[in-house]
CSV table of N, CA and C in Angstrom, one decimal:
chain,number,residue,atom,x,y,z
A,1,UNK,N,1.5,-0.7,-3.7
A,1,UNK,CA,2.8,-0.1,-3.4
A,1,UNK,C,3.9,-1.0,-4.0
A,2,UNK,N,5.1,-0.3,-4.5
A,2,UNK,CA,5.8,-1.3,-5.6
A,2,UNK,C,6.8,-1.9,-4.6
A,3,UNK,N,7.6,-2.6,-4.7
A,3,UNK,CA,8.7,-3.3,-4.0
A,3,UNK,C,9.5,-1.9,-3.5
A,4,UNK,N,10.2,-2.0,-2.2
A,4,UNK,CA,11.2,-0.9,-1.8
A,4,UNK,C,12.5,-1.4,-2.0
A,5,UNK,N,13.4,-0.5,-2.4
A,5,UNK,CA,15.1,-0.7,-2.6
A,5,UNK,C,15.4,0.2,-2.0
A,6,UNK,N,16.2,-0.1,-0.8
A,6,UNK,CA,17.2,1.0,-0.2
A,6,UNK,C,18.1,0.2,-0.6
A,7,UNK,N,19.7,1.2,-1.0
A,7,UNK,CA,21.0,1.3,-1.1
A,7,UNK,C,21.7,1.8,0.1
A,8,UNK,N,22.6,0.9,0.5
A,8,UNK,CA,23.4,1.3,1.4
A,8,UNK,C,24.6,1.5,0.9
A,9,UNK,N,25.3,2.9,1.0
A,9,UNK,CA,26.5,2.9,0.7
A,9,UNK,C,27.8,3.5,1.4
A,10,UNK,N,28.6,3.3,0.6
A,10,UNK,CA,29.9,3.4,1.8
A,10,UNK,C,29.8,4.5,3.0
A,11,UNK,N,29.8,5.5,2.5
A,11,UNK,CA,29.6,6.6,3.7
A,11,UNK,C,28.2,6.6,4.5
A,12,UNK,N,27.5,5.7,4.3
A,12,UNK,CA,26.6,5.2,5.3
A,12,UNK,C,25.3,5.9,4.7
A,13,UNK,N,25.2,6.5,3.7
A,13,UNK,CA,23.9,7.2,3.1
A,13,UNK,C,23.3,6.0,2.6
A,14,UNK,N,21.7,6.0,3.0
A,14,UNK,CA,21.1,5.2,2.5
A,14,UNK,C,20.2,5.9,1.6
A,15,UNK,N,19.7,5.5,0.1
A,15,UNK,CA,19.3,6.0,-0.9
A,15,UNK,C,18.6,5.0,-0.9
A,16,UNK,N,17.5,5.4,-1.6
A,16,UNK,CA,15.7,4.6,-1.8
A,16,UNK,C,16.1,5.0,-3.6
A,17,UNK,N,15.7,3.7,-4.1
A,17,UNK,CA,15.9,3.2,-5.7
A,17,UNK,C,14.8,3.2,-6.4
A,18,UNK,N,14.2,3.3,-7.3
A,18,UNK,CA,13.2,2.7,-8.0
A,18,UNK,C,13.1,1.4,-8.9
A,19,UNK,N,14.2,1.1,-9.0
A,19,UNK,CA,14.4,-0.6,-9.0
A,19,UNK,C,15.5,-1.2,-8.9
A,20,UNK,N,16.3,-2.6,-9.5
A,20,UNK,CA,17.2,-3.0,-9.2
A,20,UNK,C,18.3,-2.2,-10.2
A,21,UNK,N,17.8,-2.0,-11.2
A,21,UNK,CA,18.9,-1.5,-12.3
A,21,UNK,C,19.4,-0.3,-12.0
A,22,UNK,N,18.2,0.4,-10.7
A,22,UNK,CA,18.5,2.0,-11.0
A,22,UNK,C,19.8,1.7,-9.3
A,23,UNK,N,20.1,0.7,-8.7
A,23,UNK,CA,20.4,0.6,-8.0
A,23,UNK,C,21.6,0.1,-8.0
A,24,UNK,N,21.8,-0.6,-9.2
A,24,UNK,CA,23.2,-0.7,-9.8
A,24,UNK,C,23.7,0.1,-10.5
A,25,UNK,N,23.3,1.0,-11.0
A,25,UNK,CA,23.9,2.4,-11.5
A,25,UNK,C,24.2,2.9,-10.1
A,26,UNK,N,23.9,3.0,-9.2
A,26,UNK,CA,24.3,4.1,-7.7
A,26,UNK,C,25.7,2.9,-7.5
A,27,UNK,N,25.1,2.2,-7.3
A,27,UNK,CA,26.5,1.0,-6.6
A,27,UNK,C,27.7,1.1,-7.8
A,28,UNK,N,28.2,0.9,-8.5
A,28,UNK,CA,28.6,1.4,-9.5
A,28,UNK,C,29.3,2.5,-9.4
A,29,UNK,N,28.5,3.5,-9.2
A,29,UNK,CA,29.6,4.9,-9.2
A,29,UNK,C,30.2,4.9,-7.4
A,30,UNK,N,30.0,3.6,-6.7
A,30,UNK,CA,29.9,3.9,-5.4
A,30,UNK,C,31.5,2.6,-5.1
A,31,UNK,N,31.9,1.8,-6.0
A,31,UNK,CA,33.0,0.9,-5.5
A,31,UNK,C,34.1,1.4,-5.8
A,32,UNK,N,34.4,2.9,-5.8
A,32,UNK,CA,35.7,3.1,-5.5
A,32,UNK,C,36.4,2.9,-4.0
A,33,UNK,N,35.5,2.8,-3.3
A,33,UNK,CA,36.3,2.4,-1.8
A,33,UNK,C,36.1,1.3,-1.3
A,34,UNK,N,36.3,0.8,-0.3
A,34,UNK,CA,37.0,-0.8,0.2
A,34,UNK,C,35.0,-1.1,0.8
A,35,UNK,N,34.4,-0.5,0.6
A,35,UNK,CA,32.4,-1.3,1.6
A,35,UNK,C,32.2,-1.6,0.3
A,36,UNK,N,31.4,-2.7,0.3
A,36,UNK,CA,30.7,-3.4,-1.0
A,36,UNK,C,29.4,-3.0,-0.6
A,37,UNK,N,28.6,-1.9,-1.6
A,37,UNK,CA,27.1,-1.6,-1.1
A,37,UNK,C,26.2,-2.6,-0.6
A,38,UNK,N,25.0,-2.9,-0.2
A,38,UNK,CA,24.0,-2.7,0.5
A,38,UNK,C,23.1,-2.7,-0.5
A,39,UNK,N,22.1,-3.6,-0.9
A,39,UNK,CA,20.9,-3.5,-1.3
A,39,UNK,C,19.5,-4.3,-0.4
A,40,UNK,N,18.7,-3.7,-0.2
A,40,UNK,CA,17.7,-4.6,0.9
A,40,UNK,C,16.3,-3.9,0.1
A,41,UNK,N,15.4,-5.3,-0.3
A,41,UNK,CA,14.8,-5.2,-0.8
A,41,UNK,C,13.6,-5.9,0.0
A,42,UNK,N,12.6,-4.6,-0.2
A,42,UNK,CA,11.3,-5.4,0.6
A,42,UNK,C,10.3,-5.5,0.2
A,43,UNK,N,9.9,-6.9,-0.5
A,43,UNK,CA,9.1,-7.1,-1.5
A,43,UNK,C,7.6,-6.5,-1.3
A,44,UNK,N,6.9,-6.4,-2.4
A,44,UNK,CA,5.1,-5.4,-2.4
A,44,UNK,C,4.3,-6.0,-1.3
A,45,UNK,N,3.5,-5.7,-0.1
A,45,UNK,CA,2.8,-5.8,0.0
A,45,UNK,C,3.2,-7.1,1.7
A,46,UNK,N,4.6,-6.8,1.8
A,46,UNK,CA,5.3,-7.4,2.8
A,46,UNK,C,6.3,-8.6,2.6
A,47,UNK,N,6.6,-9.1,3.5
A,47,UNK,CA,6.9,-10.5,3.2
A,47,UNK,C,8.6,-10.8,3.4
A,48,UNK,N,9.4,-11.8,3.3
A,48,UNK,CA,10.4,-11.7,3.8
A,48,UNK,C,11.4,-10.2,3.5
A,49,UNK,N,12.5,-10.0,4.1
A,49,UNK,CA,13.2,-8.5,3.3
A,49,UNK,C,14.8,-9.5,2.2
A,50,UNK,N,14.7,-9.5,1.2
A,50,UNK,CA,16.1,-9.8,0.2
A,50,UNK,C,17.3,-8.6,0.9
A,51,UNK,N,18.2,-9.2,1.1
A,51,UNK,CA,19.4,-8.2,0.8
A,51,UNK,C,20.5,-9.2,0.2
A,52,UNK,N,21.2,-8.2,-1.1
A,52,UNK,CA,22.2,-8.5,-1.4
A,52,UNK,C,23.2,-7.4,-1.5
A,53,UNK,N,24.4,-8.2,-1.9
A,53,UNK,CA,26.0,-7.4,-1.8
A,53,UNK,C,26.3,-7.2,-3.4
A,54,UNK,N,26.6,-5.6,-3.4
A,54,UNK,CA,27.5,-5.7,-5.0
A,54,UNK,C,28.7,-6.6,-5.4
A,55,UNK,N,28.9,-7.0,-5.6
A,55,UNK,CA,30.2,-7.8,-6.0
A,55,UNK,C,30.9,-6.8,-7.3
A,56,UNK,N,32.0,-6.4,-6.7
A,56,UNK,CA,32.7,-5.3,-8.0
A,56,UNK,C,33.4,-6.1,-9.0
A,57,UNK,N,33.7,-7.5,-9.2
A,57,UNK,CA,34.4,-8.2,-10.3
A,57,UNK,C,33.3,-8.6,-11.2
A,58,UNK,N,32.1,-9.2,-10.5
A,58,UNK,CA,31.0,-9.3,-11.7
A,58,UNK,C,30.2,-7.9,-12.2
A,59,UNK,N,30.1,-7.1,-11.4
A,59,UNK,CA,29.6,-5.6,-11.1
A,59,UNK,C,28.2,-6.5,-11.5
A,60,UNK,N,27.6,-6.7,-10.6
A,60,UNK,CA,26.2,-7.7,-10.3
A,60,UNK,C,25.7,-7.7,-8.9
A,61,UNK,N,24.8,-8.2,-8.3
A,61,UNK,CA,24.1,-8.0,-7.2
A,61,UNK,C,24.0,-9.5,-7.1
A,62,UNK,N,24.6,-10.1,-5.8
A,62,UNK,CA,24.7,-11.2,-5.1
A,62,UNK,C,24.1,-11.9,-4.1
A,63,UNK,N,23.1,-12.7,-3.8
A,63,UNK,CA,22.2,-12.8,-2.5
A,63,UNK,C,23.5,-12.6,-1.3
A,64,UNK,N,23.0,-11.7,-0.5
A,64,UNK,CA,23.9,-12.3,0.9
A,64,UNK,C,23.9,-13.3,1.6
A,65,UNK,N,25.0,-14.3,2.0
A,65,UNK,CA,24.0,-15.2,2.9
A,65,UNK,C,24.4,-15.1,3.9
């Protein structure tokens, strides 16, 4: 089973990605309003869960801390 990506985004829809690129294309069409998306990433096969924040000035994905 490959790594999971859900997107969280402003209006609270969470969308499942097929990777990180395809997830900054959704975030991307998604920073026109004041929430910085939501990415949580749950690596193959278990193990801690990654989430990071879009950042709209780099338009990049940020560790949260």
């Amino acid at each position: 089973m490959p790594d999971l990506y859900l997107l969280k985004l402003s209006g609270g829809e969470i969308v499942r990605c097929a990777n990180i690129d395809d997830a900054k294309v959704k975030a991307i069409s998604d920073v026109g309003v004041i929430f910085e998306p939501l990415l949580e990433i749950t690596p193959q096969g278990g193990g801690p869960m990654l989430t990071m924040k879009f950042d709209k000035a780099s338009q990049d994905w940020i560790p949260e801390s």
